[in-house]
XYZ file of C-alpha atoms in Angstrom:
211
model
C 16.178 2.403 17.813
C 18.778 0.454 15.171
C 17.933 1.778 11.808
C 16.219 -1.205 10.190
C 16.297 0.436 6.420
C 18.153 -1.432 3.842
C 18.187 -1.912 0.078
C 17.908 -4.973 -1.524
C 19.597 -5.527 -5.438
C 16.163 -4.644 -7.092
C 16.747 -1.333 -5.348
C 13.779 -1.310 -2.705
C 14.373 0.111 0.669
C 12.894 -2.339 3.002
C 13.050 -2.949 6.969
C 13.430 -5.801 9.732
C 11.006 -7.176 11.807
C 10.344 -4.997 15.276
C 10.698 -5.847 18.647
C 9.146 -2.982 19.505
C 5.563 -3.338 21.352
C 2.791 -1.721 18.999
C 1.044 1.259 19.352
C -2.720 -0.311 18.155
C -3.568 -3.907 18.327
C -6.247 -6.088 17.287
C -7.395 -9.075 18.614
C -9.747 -12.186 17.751
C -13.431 -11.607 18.702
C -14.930 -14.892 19.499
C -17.473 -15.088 16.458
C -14.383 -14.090 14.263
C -11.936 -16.447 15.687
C -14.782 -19.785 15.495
C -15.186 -18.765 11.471
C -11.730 -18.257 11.151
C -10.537 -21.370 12.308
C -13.400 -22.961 10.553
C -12.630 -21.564 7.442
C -8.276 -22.632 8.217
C -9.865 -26.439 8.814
C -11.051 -26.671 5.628
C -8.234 -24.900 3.796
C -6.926 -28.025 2.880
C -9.690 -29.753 1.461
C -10.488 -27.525 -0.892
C -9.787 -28.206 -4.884
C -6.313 -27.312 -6.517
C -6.418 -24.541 -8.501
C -7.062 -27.010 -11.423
C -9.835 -28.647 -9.946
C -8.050 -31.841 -9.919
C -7.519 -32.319 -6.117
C -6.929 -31.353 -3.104
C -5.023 -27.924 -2.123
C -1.316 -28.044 -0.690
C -1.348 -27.023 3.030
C 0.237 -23.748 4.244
C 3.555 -24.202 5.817
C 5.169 -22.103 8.210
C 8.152 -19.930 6.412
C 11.215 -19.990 8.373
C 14.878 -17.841 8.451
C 16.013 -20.442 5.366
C 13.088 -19.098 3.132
C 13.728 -16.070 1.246
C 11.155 -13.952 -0.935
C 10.933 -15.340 -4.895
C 10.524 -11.546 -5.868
C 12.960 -9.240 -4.425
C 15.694 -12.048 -2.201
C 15.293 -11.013 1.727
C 14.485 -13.554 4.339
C 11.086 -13.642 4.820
C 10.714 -13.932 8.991
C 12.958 -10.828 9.556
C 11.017 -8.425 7.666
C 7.028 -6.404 8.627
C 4.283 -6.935 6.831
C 2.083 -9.604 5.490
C 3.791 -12.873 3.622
C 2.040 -15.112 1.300
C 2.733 -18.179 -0.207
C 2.165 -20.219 -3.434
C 1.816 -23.464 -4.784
C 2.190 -24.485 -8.427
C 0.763 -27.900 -10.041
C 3.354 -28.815 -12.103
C 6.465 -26.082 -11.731
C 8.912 -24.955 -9.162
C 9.875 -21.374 -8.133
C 13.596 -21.256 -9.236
C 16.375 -23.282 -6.833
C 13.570 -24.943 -4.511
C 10.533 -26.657 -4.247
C 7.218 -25.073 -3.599
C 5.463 -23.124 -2.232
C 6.637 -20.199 -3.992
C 7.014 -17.524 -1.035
C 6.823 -13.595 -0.598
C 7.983 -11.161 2.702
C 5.004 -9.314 0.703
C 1.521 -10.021 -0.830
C 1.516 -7.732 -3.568
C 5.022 -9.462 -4.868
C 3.044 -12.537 -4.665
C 0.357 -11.039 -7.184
C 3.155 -9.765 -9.518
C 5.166 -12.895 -9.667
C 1.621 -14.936 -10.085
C 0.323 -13.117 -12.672
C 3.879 -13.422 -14.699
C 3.948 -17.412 -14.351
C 0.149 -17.658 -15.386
C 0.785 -15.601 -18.205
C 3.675 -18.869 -18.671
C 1.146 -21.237 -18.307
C 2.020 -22.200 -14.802
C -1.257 -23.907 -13.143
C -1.769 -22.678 -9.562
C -3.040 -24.636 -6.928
C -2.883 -22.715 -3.941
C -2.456 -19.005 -3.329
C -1.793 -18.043 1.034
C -1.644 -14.807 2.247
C -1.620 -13.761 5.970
C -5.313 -13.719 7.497
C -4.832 -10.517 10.057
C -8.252 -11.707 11.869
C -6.371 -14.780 12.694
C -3.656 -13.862 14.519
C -2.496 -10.660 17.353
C -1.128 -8.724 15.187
C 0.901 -5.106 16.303
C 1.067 -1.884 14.492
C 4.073 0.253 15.681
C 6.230 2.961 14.565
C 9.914 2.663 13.174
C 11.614 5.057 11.000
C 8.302 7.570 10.312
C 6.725 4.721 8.676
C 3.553 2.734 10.153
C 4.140 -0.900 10.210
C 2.370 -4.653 10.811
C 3.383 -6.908 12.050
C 4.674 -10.183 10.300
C 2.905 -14.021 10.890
C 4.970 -16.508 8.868
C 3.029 -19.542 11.204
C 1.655 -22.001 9.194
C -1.978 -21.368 10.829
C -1.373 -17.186 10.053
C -2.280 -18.016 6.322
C -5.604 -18.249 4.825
C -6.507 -18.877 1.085
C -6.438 -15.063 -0.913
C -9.696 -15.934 -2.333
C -11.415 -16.200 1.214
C -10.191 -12.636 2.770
C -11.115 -9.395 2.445
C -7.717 -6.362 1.316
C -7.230 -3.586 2.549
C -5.451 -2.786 -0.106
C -2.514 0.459 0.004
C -3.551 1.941 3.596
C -0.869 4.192 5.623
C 0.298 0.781 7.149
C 3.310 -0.662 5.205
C 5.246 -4.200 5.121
C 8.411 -5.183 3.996
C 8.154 -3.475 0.002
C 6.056 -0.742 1.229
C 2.187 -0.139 0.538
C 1.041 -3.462 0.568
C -2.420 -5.621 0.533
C -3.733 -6.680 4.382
C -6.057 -10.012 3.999
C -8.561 -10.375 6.821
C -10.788 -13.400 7.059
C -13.356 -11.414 8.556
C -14.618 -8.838 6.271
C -15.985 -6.149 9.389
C -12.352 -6.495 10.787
C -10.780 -5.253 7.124
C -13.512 -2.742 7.391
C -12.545 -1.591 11.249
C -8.636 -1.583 9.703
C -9.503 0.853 6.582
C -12.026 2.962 9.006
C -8.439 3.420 10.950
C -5.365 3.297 8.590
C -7.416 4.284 5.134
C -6.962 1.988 1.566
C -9.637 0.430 -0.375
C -11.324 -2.837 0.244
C -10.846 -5.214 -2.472
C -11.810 -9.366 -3.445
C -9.234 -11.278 -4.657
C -11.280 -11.140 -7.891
C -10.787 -7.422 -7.644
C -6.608 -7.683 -7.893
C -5.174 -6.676 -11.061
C -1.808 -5.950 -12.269
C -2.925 -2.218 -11.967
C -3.848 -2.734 -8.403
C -0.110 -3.954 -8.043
C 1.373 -1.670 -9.811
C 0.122 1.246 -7.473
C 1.469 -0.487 -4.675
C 5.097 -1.142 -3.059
C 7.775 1.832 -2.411
């Protein structure tokens, strides 16, 4: 297999997406998949982060979109990829959303601009009950899968993390969202991690995570 390791500037190793065919995968029960896409109807319609309106849609993240945080291209890298929108500011060089080849970058660069003042008004991270996700092996890591579709993402306040389990992304031990909370459980039973609300995130939490 090509070596897929790399280092970015910041100095993480980090690895491409996988062709290879997973060793585990999960798939959409029907109960799961009918309140997922319920819950992905509505994600728009739901208030800004101010209160003041309706919530940005998702959009699907593309080989010209590279992560705010740490610079790769998002689509060519593992993992789970989030994406935010800001009210009234602009991740540096383009417009929102703000956007992540990880979700625990997403956390760290969030909790920086709030602590700016930034007003959010949409925070997306992959939903892993929502899509056919693969876990392989590549290098003597465990990896996921990556779903940059615009229909992959649901809002981080509505899933359930697994949060630093023996499956990595991109930057390493990383947060899993699942829509359905007995599918993050079935995930942790498996690959280990704690379950976690978005509530429950913390720059702590982050800082335990990653390479």
């Amino acid at each position: 297999m090509t070596d897929h390791n790399h280092h970015d500037e910041c100095g993480h190793s980090h690895r491409e997406a996988s062709d290879s065919r997973g060793v585990s995968r999960r798939r959409i029960l029907g109960a799961t998949a009918t309140a997922v896409a319920a819950t992905g109807g509505l994600a728009g319609c739901l208030s800004g982060g101010d209160g003041s309106g309706e919530a940005p849609e998702p959009v699907t993240l593309d080989e010209s979109d590279s992560c705010d945080v740490c610079g790769m291209v998002v689509p060519n890298h593992p993992g789970p990829t989030s994406e935010i929108f800001y009210a009234d500011e602009e991740p540096a060089g383009h417009a929102n959303p703000a956007r992540f080849d990880s979700t625990w970058e997403a956390f760290q660069f969030d909790f920086a601009r709030q602590d700016d003042g930034w007003s959010r008004e949409a925070f997306y991270v992959t939903d892993y009950s929502a899509v056919d996700y693969e876990v392989f092996e590549d290098g003597g890591d465990t990896l996921v899968s990556t779903h940059p579709e615009a229909d992959a993402f649901a809002e981080a306040e509505s899933v359930t993390f697994v949060v630093g389990s023996e499956v990595v992304g991109a930057m390493g031990r990383d947060l899993l969202g699942f829509g359905g909370e007995s599918d993050a459980e079935a995930f942790q039973s498996e690959y280990g991690g704690d379950l976690a609300e978005f509530g429950d995130i913390d720059e702590s939490t982050v800082a335990s995570l990653g390479m």
